[in-house]
Amino acid sequence: MGINAPRSKKLLIALLVAVLAAAGIFLILTQKEYSLDFMAMDTYDSVKVSGLEAKAAAEKAREITENLDVNVLSRHSEKSLIYALNRDGKAKIPTEYSQYFNTMTGAFYESGGAFDFTLGKISDLWGIGTDNERVPEEDEIKAALDKAGADKAVFDGGTFTVPEGLSVDMGAAGKGIALDEIRKAYGSMLVRRAVVSLGGSILLYGKGDFTVGIQTPGGSGYMAVLNLKQCCVSTSGSYERYFEKDGVRYHHILDPETGYPADSGLVSVTVVSDSGTLSDILSTACFVLGLENGKALCEKFGCEAVFIDIENTVHVTDGIKDKLEITDDTYRIEESR
Amino acid sequence: MKKDRNFRPALCALLCAQAIALNFIESLLPEMPFLPPGAKPGFSNIITMFAAGTLGLPETLIITVTKSLFTFATRGFTAFVMSISGGLLSCLAGYFMLRHAREKIGYMGISVICALCHNLGQLCASAAMTGSSATFYYAPFLVIFGVITGVLTGVIFAAVLPALEKQKNIFK
Amino acid sequence: MKGKVIRKSDFLIVGIAVIAALCLLYFQRAGDGHRIARVTVNSLLVEEIDLDTQTEKTVIKPDTEYDVVIVAENGEIYFESSSCRDKICVKTGHLSKKGDTAVCLPAKTVVSISGGEVDALTY
């Protein structure tokens, strides 16, 4: 043992093993998945990415979300653009974000005002999510409502102007905007597949099939599964943020017409769209509009949706009818007429 | 002959530096699925094995502890505990095997055992720190990973051994 | 330095290690279909309970700023109490199905039952 011939044979075997090991490691590296969760936009966020740049991509998602939250969209962060807008009555919108403001303005008009991003002052009256949760007086609400209204906001491409007395609130669009920005970023990174969840607003990115569970309204698991290819999914529900007083539940999705929590016979709306911003906006708008008008609005924008009404009946738009599986039999699909 | 006495500290210092450099390069590697964050191939084990085989226990320990102190300085306390728990167990195992079992085990096997001991030390430390045995969930994956990296490191060790010997002789 | 790169016993070592790993994996699988509840604080796993095999009540008090109490009993796990303001974690109720999740944001504590087959949950 130990003479040249057998020795080099052993070395060859060793080299082969090493090459196999290296190949194995490389394969693991390209499959590699990285997950992280964090808190931003006032909710629980999580990212799961597969790809050579998995870790960087996951951190990028966090970075984008936190940046948008603190520096651009938050109503409460003093560094944010919206904060300045509400304080000064006008603000210059950076060009990379103007498309979102256009989308929001468009959605306001197309939805007949059901989606309105100027209800900050009325939300403040209700104080949901703070220590001041209360049922405001009728005249308080009316006074604040008179001053609100996205039709009073003017966006002329570069500058956004709003009158005094109203407060722009990006709560119904912020997560969707973040998802769109993240998707944009991933376009130039080595990401094979990614699932980003920002408080239940989801970005599905990459080739292949995905499954998204729709949370049981008021529960902890899911009552249905959507089988989708890459896209964005958002849900608005009356069970997410609310307080109860004297046996009445007051939830956080306000009807812009009345200033009170929307009461349209629905318990949740899930919207599927290529655009994160649209899925977020439309889920709120459809919740306010109710089933019939909500369906019409989705059709206008080319999006699909799942509506769950207060009687646990599930209504689905045609485009995703065959992609939805109900897994909890306390819910029934509405039969199409 | 006078040079003989001085070569050990000097060589030891050089090896420490090389071990630290390898550790640093490793830390740039990305996270792996199914493995706890921070799991790395352990290339600096090459240095440790060389020291255990040709220098002696004191030098081997010095290199291991120095590696961990560097980790402490750059990555914090938790990383330090992970490094030293795995490092000490691994270098002791390696030393023992290289001193007494060299006839029976090849470098590949020794390297695999060192890698496995490293992971075992880390698992125990992390269980002690979090107070829960939940981290042992990673055990099977770490064993496979340890075998692969042990083999890889063993082969690299055999390949660079002549160079390491040459390096040692420069000091003599 | 004397020694060979590879000897017979090396293969033995590798073989034993692989078998050991497979055994560990097998015993860890806890059988197909078991619901494993995981409690994480700040993304770090602090407790794991097999809801299908546990027999006595388990109380978990993770180390957070808020006094969170998690109880696992009768095959279910839930936030029993928390000193956070909104108590959404407690309001979520009892988790019993795979994929069920409850979160206490301020305490950065997540309780979830693994095995949920979906990529994401929308809510």
XYZ file of C-alpha atoms in Angstrom, chain A residues 1-2 10-11 13-14 37 39 42-44 48 129-131 133 193 195 197 199-202 209-215 218-222 225 233-235 239-240 242 270, chain C residues 3-8 11 40 42-44 85-86 88 91-110 115-123:
86
model
C 0.000 0.000 0.000
C 1.176 3.452 -0.608
C -7.165 6.232 -4.309
C -6.543 9.880 -5.062
C -11.570 8.148 -6.109
C -11.080 10.888 -3.586
C -40.162 37.639 8.920
C -42.801 43.842 11.258
C -48.271 47.968 11.079
C -48.513 44.244 10.486
C -46.726 40.907 10.357
C -39.701 33.099 1.484
C -56.146 49.911 16.637
C -55.279 52.641 19.104
C -56.161 53.228 22.729
C -61.379 53.202 20.083
C -39.324 31.672 -6.774
C -43.652 34.251 -1.768
C -46.768 38.155 2.572
C -50.164 41.337 6.439
C -51.979 38.854 4.227
C -51.371 40.652 0.932
C -49.377 38.215 -1.109
C -47.745 26.706 -9.375
C -48.616 28.250 -6.069
C -51.284 27.559 -3.503
C -52.810 30.341 -1.435
C -55.134 29.656 1.444
C -57.983 32.055 2.172
C -58.146 32.524 5.898
C -62.600 35.137 12.188
C -60.635 31.895 12.466
C -57.070 30.704 12.352
C -56.832 28.296 9.455
C -57.990 28.483 5.892
C -57.323 27.144 -1.447
C -53.547 38.388 -3.896
C -55.110 40.682 -1.285
C -57.983 40.276 1.094
C -62.646 40.358 11.088
C -59.121 41.784 10.839
C -62.349 45.790 14.953
C -60.116 38.351 -1.913
C -0.953 9.369 6.553
C -3.191 8.351 3.739
C -5.973 10.305 2.136
C -8.448 7.519 2.261
C -8.567 4.141 3.918
C -11.140 1.404 4.246
C -15.946 4.475 4.004
C -41.086 31.009 17.428
C -38.224 36.682 16.667
C -37.982 33.900 14.075
C -36.107 31.649 16.470
C -52.885 45.843 23.900
C -54.986 44.399 21.072
C -55.481 39.643 18.531
C -58.784 36.442 19.901
C -57.564 34.092 17.145
C -58.635 31.223 19.304
C -57.629 27.593 19.380
C -55.356 26.239 16.654
C -56.008 22.654 15.707
C -55.513 22.165 11.966
C -52.323 22.037 9.968
C -51.372 25.512 8.820
C -53.317 27.235 11.581
C -51.387 30.240 12.774
C -51.690 32.822 15.556
C -49.387 35.795 15.881
C -48.659 38.291 18.649
C -47.006 41.166 16.809
C -45.727 43.200 19.747
C -44.227 40.096 21.338
C -42.907 38.920 17.953
C -44.250 35.494 18.830
C -45.709 33.160 16.234
C -47.892 20.762 7.529
C -50.171 23.347 6.072
C -49.861 22.687 2.388
C -50.334 26.218 1.141
C -47.545 28.551 0.064
C -49.205 31.513 1.722
C -52.285 32.567 3.606
C -54.244 35.642 2.585
C -56.280 37.528 5.186
